[in-house]
Amino acid sequence: MCIRDRDHGAGVVIGETAEIGDEVTIYQGVVLGGVSLEKKKRHPTIGNDVVIGAGAIVLGPIKIGDGVKIGANSVVLKDVRPYTTVVGIPAKEAGKHLIKEHEIDLAHDKIPDPVNTELLKIKETIRKLEEEIETLRK
């Protein structure tokens, strides 16, 4: 059995080729990681005024735009446009927002949930279809 020595264990992990802008808030358990061992740019570039929620993982040589909000425990694998909120595994766009310059936004409870939004739409469609079926039965 071969056991490899790891370059990190727990806490916030910032890969060696990661670049981080100004006024970035990084909560506990965040990983700015790579997806290869090659000696090239392999970690994310984080813009200015970004908030990265607890436990989020941002992988690869991707770009996170200015003013982005990354929800807690999200896994970001693709570039994120400026002033966008992303959530989920893998992270998906949950909306656009404005940012007040140099103001830390701690309202993580207000981050939209795109999965719940879609489930509510499906639930409403099912309700309408059930009503239609009931009408046809009469």
Coordinates of N, CA, C and O in Angstrom, one line a residue:
M1 N 0.8 -1.2 0.0 CA 0.0 0.0 0.0 C 0.9 1.2 0.0 O 1.9 1.3 0.7
C2 N 0.5 2.2 -0.8 CA 1.3 3.5 -0.9 C 0.4 4.6 -0.3 O -0.7 4.8 -0.7
I3 N 1.0 5.3 0.6 CA 0.3 6.5 1.2 C 1.0 7.7 0.8 O 2.2 7.9 1.0
R4 N 0.3 8.6 0.2 CA 0.9 9.9 -0.3 C 0.9 10.9 0.8 O -0.1 11.1 1.5
D5 N 1.9 11.7 0.8 CA 1.9 12.9 1.7 C 1.0 14.0 1.1 O 1.2 14.3 -0.1
R6 N 0.1 14.6 1.8 CA -0.8 15.6 1.2 C -0.2 17.0 1.6 O 0.4 17.1 2.6
D7 N -0.5 18.0 0.8 CA 0.0 19.3 1.0 C -0.9 20.1 2.0 O -0.6 21.3 2.3
H8 N -2.0 19.6 2.3 CA -2.9 20.3 3.3 C -3.8 19.3 4.0 O -4.0 18.2 3.6
G9 N -4.4 19.8 5.1 CA -5.3 19.0 5.9 C -6.6 19.6 6.0 O -7.6 19.2 5.4
A10 N -6.7 20.6 6.9 CA -8.0 21.2 7.2 C -7.9 22.7 7.2 O -6.8 23.2 7.2
G11 N -9.1 23.3 7.4 CA -9.1 24.8 7.4 C -9.2 25.4 6.0 O -9.6 24.7 5.1
V12 N -8.9 26.6 5.9 CA -8.9 27.3 4.5 C -7.6 26.8 3.8 O -6.5 26.9 4.3
V13 N -7.8 26.4 2.5 CA -6.7 25.9 1.7 C -6.7 26.8 0.5 O -7.6 26.9 -0.2
I14 N -5.5 27.4 0.3 CA -5.3 28.2 -0.9 C -4.1 27.7 -1.7 O -3.0 27.7 -1.2
G15 N -4.4 27.2 -2.9 CA -3.4 26.6 -3.7 C -2.3 27.6 -4.2 O -2.6 28.8 -4.2
E16 N -1.1 27.1 -4.5 CA 0.0 27.9 -4.7 C -0.1 28.9 -5.9 O 0.5 29.9 -6.0
T17 N -1.0 28.5 -6.9 CA -1.1 29.4 -8.1 C -2.4 30.2 -8.0 O -2.8 30.9 -9.0
A18 N -3.1 30.2 -6.9 CA -4.3 31.0 -6.7 C -4.0 32.4 -6.6 O -2.9 32.8 -6.1
E19 N -4.9 33.3 -7.2 CA -4.7 34.7 -7.1 C -6.0 35.3 -6.4 O -7.1 34.9 -6.8
I20 N -5.8 36.2 -5.5 CA -7.0 36.7 -4.7 C -7.0 38.2 -4.8 O -6.0 38.8 -4.4
G21 N -8.1 38.8 -5.2 CA -8.3 40.2 -5.3 C -8.4 40.9 -3.9 O -8.1 40.3 -2.9
D22 N -8.8 42.1 -4.0 CA -8.9 43.0 -2.7 C -10.3 42.8 -2.2 O -11.3 42.5 -2.9
E23 N -10.4 43.0 -0.8 CA -11.7 43.0 -0.1 C -12.5 41.7 -0.3 O -13.7 41.6 -0.5
V24 N -11.8 40.5 -0.3 CA -12.4 39.2 -0.4 C -12.6 38.6 0.9 O -11.7 38.6 1.8
T25 N -13.8 38.1 1.2 CA -14.2 37.5 2.4 C -14.2 36.0 2.2 O -15.0 35.5 1.4
I26 N -13.4 35.2 2.9 CA -13.3 33.8 2.8 C -13.6 33.2 4.2 O -12.9 33.4 5.1
Y27 N -14.7 32.4 4.2 CA -15.1 31.8 5.5 C -14.4 30.5 5.7 O -13.7 30.0 4.8
Q28 N -14.6 29.9 6.9 CA -13.9 28.7 7.2 C -14.2 27.5 6.3 O -15.2 27.4 5.7
G29 N -13.2 26.7 6.1 CA -13.3 25.4 5.4 C -13.3 25.6 3.9 O -13.6 24.7 3.1
V30 N -12.9 26.8 3.4 CA -12.9 27.0 1.9 C -11.7 26.4 1.3 O -10.6 26.4 1.9
V31 N -11.8 25.9 0.1 CA -10.7 25.3 -0.7 C -10.6 26.0 -2.0 O -11.6 26.0 -2.8
L32 N -9.5 26.6 -2.3 CA -9.2 27.2 -3.6 C -8.1 26.2 -4.2 O -6.9 26.4 -4.0
G33 N -8.6 25.1 -4.8 CA -7.8 24.0 -5.2 C -7.5 23.9 -6.7 O -8.2 24.5 -7.5
G34 N -6.6 22.9 -6.9 CA -6.3 22.6 -8.3 C -6.9 21.3 -8.8 O -7.4 20.5 -7.9
V35 N -6.8 21.0 -10.0 CA -7.3 19.8 -10.6 C -6.2 19.0 -11.3 O -6.5 18.1 -12.1
S36 N -5.0 19.4 -11.1 CA -3.8 18.8 -11.7 C -2.6 19.0 -10.9 O -2.6 19.9 -10.0
L37 N -1.6 18.2 -11.1 CA -0.3 18.4 -10.4 C 0.8 19.1 -11.3 O 1.9 19.2 -10.9
E38 N 0.4 19.4 -12.5 CA 1.3 20.0 -13.4 C 1.8 21.4 -12.9 O 1.0 22.1 -12.2
K39 N 3.0 21.7 -13.2 CA 3.6 23.0 -12.7 C 3.2 24.1 -13.6 O 3.9 24.6 -14.5
K40 N 1.9 24.5 -13.6 CA 1.4 25.6 -14.4 C 0.2 26.2 -13.6 O 0.0 25.8 -12.4
K41 N -0.4 27.2 -14.1 CA -1.6 27.9 -13.4 C -2.7 26.8 -13.3 O -3.2 26.4 -14.3
R42 N -3.0 26.4 -12.1 CA -4.0 25.3 -11.9 C -5.0 25.6 -10.8 O -5.8 24.8 -10.4
H43 N -4.9 26.8 -10.2 CA -5.8 27.2 -9.1 C -6.6 28.4 -9.5 O -6.2 29.1 -10.5
P44 N -7.7 28.7 -8.8 CA -8.6 29.8 -9.3 C -8.0 31.2 -9.1 O -7.1 31.5 -8.3
T45 N -8.5 32.2 -9.9 CA -8.3 33.6 -9.7 C -9.6 34.2 -9.2 O -10.6 34.1 -9.9
I46 N -9.5 34.9 -8.1 CA -10.6 35.4 -7.4 C -10.6 36.9 -7.6 O -9.6 37.6 -7.3
G47 N -11.7 37.5 -8.1 CA -11.8 39.0 -8.3 C -11.9 39.8 -7.0 O -11.7 39.2 -5.9
N48 N -12.2 41.0 -7.1 CA -12.3 41.9 -5.9 C -13.8 41.8 -5.4 O -14.7 41.5 -6.1
D49 N -13.9 42.1 -4.1 CA -15.2 42.2 -3.4 C -16.0 40.9 -3.5 O -17.2 40.9 -3.7
V50 N -15.3 39.8 -3.4 CA -16.0 38.4 -3.5 C -16.2 37.9 -2.1 O -15.4 38.1 -1.2
V51 N -17.3 37.2 -1.9 CA -17.6 36.5 -0.7 C -17.7 35.0 -1.0 O -18.5 34.6 -1.8
I52 N -16.9 34.2 -0.3 CA -16.9 32.8 -0.5 C -17.4 32.1 0.8 O -16.7 32.2 1.9
G53 N -18.6 31.5 0.8 CA -19.2 30.9 2.0 C -18.5 29.7 2.5 O -17.7 29.1 1.9
A54 N -18.8 29.4 3.8 CA -18.1 28.3 4.5 C -18.2 27.0 3.7 O -19.3 26.7 3.2
G55 N -17.1 26.3 3.7 CA -17.1 25.0 3.1 C -17.1 25.0 1.6 O -17.1 23.9 1.0
A56 N -17.1 26.1 0.9 CA -17.1 26.2 -0.5 C -15.8 25.7 -1.1 O -14.7 25.8 -0.5
I57 N -15.9 25.0 -2.3 CA -14.7 24.5 -3.0 C -14.7 25.1 -4.4 O -15.7 25.0 -5.1
V58 N -13.6 25.8 -4.7 CA -13.4 26.4 -6.0 C -12.2 25.7 -6.7 O -11.1 25.8 -6.1
L59 N -12.4 25.0 -7.8 CA -11.4 24.1 -8.3 C -11.0 24.5 -9.7 O -11.8 24.7 -10.6
G60 N -9.7 24.5 -10.0 CA -9.2 24.7 -11.3 C -8.8 26.1 -11.6 O -9.0 27.0 -10.8
P61 N -8.2 26.3 -12.8 CA -7.7 27.6 -13.2 C -8.8 28.5 -13.7 O -8.8 29.0 -14.9
I62 N -9.9 28.6 -12.9 CA -11.1 29.3 -13.4 C -11.0 30.8 -12.8 O -10.2 31.1 -11.9
K63 N -11.9 31.6 -13.4 CA -11.9 33.0 -13.0 C -13.3 33.3 -12.3 O -14.3 33.0 -12.8
I64 N -13.2 33.9 -11.1 CA -14.3 34.3 -10.3 C -14.4 35.8 -10.4 O -13.4 36.5 -9.9
G65 N -15.4 36.4 -11.0 CA -15.5 37.8 -11.3 C -15.6 38.6 -10.0 O -15.9 38.2 -9.0
D66 N -15.4 39.9 -10.2 CA -15.6 40.9 -9.1 C -17.1 40.8 -8.6 O -18.0 40.6 -9.3
G67 N -17.2 41.0 -7.3 CA -18.5 41.0 -6.6 C -19.3 39.7 -6.6 O -20.5 39.7 -6.3
V68 N -18.6 38.6 -6.9 CA -19.3 37.3 -6.9 C -19.6 36.9 -5.4 O -18.8 37.1 -4.5
K69 N -20.7 36.2 -5.2 CA -21.1 35.5 -4.0 C -21.1 34.0 -4.2 O -21.9 33.6 -5.1
I70 N -20.4 33.3 -3.5 CA -20.4 31.8 -3.6 C -21.0 31.3 -2.3 O -20.5 31.5 -1.2
G71 N -22.2 30.6 -2.5 CA -22.9 30.0 -1.3 C -22.1 29.0 -0.6 O -21.2 28.3 -1.1
A72 N -22.4 28.8 0.7 CA -21.7 27.8 1.5 C -21.9 26.4 0.9 O -22.9 26.1 0.4
N73 N -20.8 25.7 1.0 CA -20.7 24.3 0.6 C -20.9 24.1 -0.9 O -21.1 23.0 -1.4
S74 N -20.8 25.2 -1.7 CA -20.9 25.1 -3.2 C -19.6 24.5 -3.7 O -18.6 24.7 -3.1
V75 N -19.7 23.9 -4.9 CA -18.5 23.4 -5.6 C -18.5 24.1 -6.9 O -19.3 23.8 -7.8
V76 N -17.5 25.0 -7.1 CA -17.4 25.9 -8.3 C -16.4 25.2 -9.2 O -15.2 25.1 -8.9
L77 N -16.8 24.9 -10.5 CA -15.9 24.2 -11.4 C -15.8 25.0 -12.7 O -15.0 24.6 -13.6
K78 N -16.5 26.1 -12.9 CA -16.5 26.9 -14.1 C -16.4 28.4 -13.7 O -16.7 28.8 -12.6
D79 N -15.9 29.2 -14.7 CA -15.9 30.7 -14.5 C -17.2 31.2 -14.0 O -18.3 30.7 -14.4
V80 N -17.1 32.3 -13.2 CA -18.4 32.9 -12.7 C -18.3 34.4 -13.1 O -17.3 35.1 -12.8
R81 N -19.3 34.8 -13.8 CA -19.4 36.2 -14.2 C -19.5 37.2 -13.1 O -20.0 36.8 -12.0
P82 N -19.0 38.4 -13.2 CA -19.1 39.4 -12.1 C -20.5 39.6 -11.6 O -21.5 39.5 -12.4
Y83 N -20.6 39.9 -10.3 CA -21.8 40.3 -9.6 C -22.9 39.2 -9.8 O -24.1 39.5 -10.0
T84 N -22.5 37.9 -9.7 CA -23.4 36.8 -9.8 C -23.3 36.0 -8.5 O -22.2 35.9 -7.9
T85 N -24.4 35.4 -8.1 CA -24.4 34.5 -7.0 C -24.5 33.1 -7.5 O -25.3 32.9 -8.4
V86 N -23.7 32.2 -7.0 CA -23.7 30.8 -7.4 C -23.9 29.9 -6.1 O -23.3 30.3 -5.1
V87 N -24.6 28.9 -6.3 CA -24.9 27.9 -5.2 C -25.0 26.5 -5.8 O -25.3 26.3 -6.9
G88 N -24.7 25.5 -4.9 CA -25.0 24.1 -5.3 C -23.7 23.3 -5.6 O -22.6 23.8 -5.6
I89 N -24.0 22.1 -6.0 CA -23.0 21.1 -6.3 C -23.4 20.4 -7.6 O -24.4 19.6 -7.6
P90 N -22.8 20.7 -8.7 CA -21.9 21.8 -9.0 C -22.6 23.1 -8.9 O -23.8 23.2 -9.1
A91 N -21.9 24.2 -8.6 CA -22.5 25.5 -8.5 C -23.2 26.0 -9.8 O -22.7 25.8 -10.9
K92 N -24.3 26.6 -9.6 CA -25.1 27.1 -10.7 C -25.5 28.5 -10.3 O -25.7 28.9 -9.1
E93 N -25.7 29.3 -11.4 CA -26.1 30.7 -11.1 C -27.4 30.8 -10.4 O -28.4 30.2 -10.9
A94 N -27.5 31.6 -9.4 CA -28.7 31.8 -8.6 C -29.3 33.2 -8.8 O -30.3 33.5 -8.3
G95 N -28.5 34.1 -9.5 CA -29.0 35.4 -9.7 C -27.9 36.4 -9.8 O -26.7 36.1 -9.6
K96 N -28.3 37.6 -10.2 CA -27.3 38.8 -10.3 C -27.7 39.7 -9.2 O -28.8 39.7 -8.6
H97 N -26.7 40.5 -8.8 CA -26.9 41.5 -7.7 C -26.0 42.6 -7.9 O -25.0 42.6 -8.6
L98 N -26.3 43.7 -7.1 CA -25.4 44.8 -7.1 C -24.6 44.7 -5.8 O -25.0 44.0 -4.8
I99 N -23.5 45.3 -5.7 CA -22.7 45.3 -4.5 C -22.3 46.7 -4.1 O -22.1 47.6 -5.0
K100 N -22.4 46.9 -2.8 CA -22.0 48.2 -2.3 C -20.5 48.2 -2.1 O -20.0 47.3 -1.4
E101 N -19.8 49.1 -2.7 CA -18.3 49.1 -2.6 C -17.8 49.0 -1.2 O -18.2 49.7 -0.3
H102 N -16.9 48.0 -1.0 CA -16.2 47.8 0.2 C -17.1 47.5 1.4 O -16.8 47.9 2.5
E103 N -18.3 46.9 1.2 CA -19.2 46.6 2.3 C -19.3 45.1 2.3 O -19.7 44.5 1.3
I104 N -18.9 44.4 3.4 CA -19.0 43.0 3.5 C -20.5 42.6 3.7 O -21.2 43.1 4.5
D105 N -20.9 41.7 2.9 CA -22.3 41.2 2.9 C -22.4 39.9 3.6 O -21.9 38.9 3.1
L106 N -22.9 39.9 4.8 CA -23.0 38.7 5.7 C -24.4 38.0 5.6 O -24.6 37.1 6.3
A107 N -25.2 38.5 4.7 CA -26.6 37.9 4.7 C -26.7 36.7 3.9 O -27.3 36.6 2.8
H108 N -26.0 35.6 4.3 CA -26.0 34.4 3.6 C -27.4 33.7 3.6 O -27.6 32.9 2.7
D109 N -28.2 34.1 4.5 CA -29.6 33.5 4.6 C -30.4 34.1 3.5 O -31.5 33.6 3.2
K110 N -30.0 35.1 2.8 CA -30.8 35.7 1.7 C -30.3 35.2 0.3 O -30.8 35.7 -0.7
I111 N -29.4 34.3 0.2 CA -28.9 33.8 -1.1 C -30.0 33.0 -1.7 O -30.6 32.1 -1.0
P112 N -30.4 33.2 -2.9 CA -31.5 32.5 -3.5 C -31.1 31.0 -3.7 O -29.9 30.7 -3.8
D113 N -32.1 30.2 -3.8 CA -32.0 28.7 -4.0 C -32.6 28.3 -5.3 O -33.8 28.1 -5.4
P114 N -31.8 28.2 -6.4 CA -32.4 27.9 -7.7 C -33.0 26.5 -7.8 O -34.0 26.3 -8.5
V115 N -32.5 25.6 -7.0 CA -33.1 24.2 -7.0 C -34.5 24.3 -6.4 O -35.5 23.8 -7.0
N116 N -34.7 25.0 -5.3 CA -36.0 25.1 -4.7 C -36.9 25.9 -5.6 O -38.1 25.5 -5.7
T117 N -36.4 26.9 -6.3 CA -37.3 27.7 -7.2 C -37.8 26.7 -8.3 O -39.0 26.8 -8.6
E118 N -37.0 25.9 -8.9 CA -37.4 25.0 -9.9 C -38.4 23.9 -9.3 O -39.4 23.6 -10.0
L119 N -38.1 23.4 -8.1 CA -39.1 22.5 -7.5 C -40.4 23.1 -7.3 O -41.5 22.4 -7.5
L120 N -40.5 24.4 -6.9 CA -41.8 25.0 -6.7 C -42.5 25.2 -8.0 O -43.7 25.0 -8.1
K121 N -41.8 25.4 -9.1 CA -42.4 25.5 -10.5 C -43.0 24.2 -10.8 O -44.1 24.1 -11.4
I122 N -42.2 23.1 -10.6 CA -42.7 21.8 -10.9 C -43.9 21.4 -10.1 O -44.9 20.9 -10.6
K123 N -43.9 21.8 -8.8 CA -45.0 21.5 -8.0 C -46.3 22.2 -8.5 O -47.4 21.6 -8.5
E124 N -46.1 23.5 -8.9 CA -47.3 24.2 -9.4 C -47.8 23.6 -10.7 O -49.0 23.5 -10.9
T125 N -46.9 23.2 -11.6 CA -47.3 22.5 -12.8 C -48.1 21.3 -12.5 O -49.1 21.0 -13.2
I126 N -47.6 20.5 -11.6 CA -48.3 19.2 -11.2 C -49.7 19.6 -10.7 O -50.7 18.9 -11.0
R127 N -49.8 20.6 -9.9 CA -51.1 21.0 -9.3 C -52.1 21.4 -10.4 O -53.2 20.9 -10.4
K128 N -51.6 22.1 -11.4 CA -52.5 22.5 -12.5 C -52.9 21.3 -13.3 O -54.0 21.2 -13.8
L129 N -51.9 20.4 -13.6 CA -52.3 19.2 -14.4 C -53.3 18.3 -13.6 O -54.2 17.8 -14.3
E130 N -53.1 18.2 -12.3 CA -54.1 17.5 -11.5 C -55.5 18.1 -11.6 O -56.5 17.4 -11.7
E131 N -55.6 19.4 -11.6 CA -56.8 20.1 -11.7 C -57.5 19.8 -13.1 O -58.7 19.6 -13.2
E132 N -56.6 19.9 -14.1 CA -57.1 19.6 -15.5 C -57.6 18.2 -15.6 O -58.7 18.0 -16.2
I133 N -56.9 17.3 -15.1 CA -57.4 15.9 -15.1 C -58.7 15.7 -14.4 O -59.6 15.0 -14.9
E134 N -58.8 16.3 -13.2 CA -60.0 16.2 -12.4 C -61.2 16.9 -13.2 O -62.3 16.3 -13.2
T135 N -61.0 18.0 -13.9 CA -62.0 18.6 -14.7 C -62.4 17.7 -15.9 O -63.6 17.5 -16.2
L136 N -61.5 17.0 -16.5 CA -61.8 16.1 -17.6 C -62.5 14.9 -17.2 O -63.3 14.3 -17.9
R137 N -62.3 14.5 -15.9 CA -63.0 13.3 -15.4 C -64.5 13.6 -15.2 O -65.3 12.7 -15.1
K138 N -64.8 14.8 -14.9 CA -66.2 15.2 -14.6 C -67.1 15.3 -15.8 O -67.3 15.2 -16.8

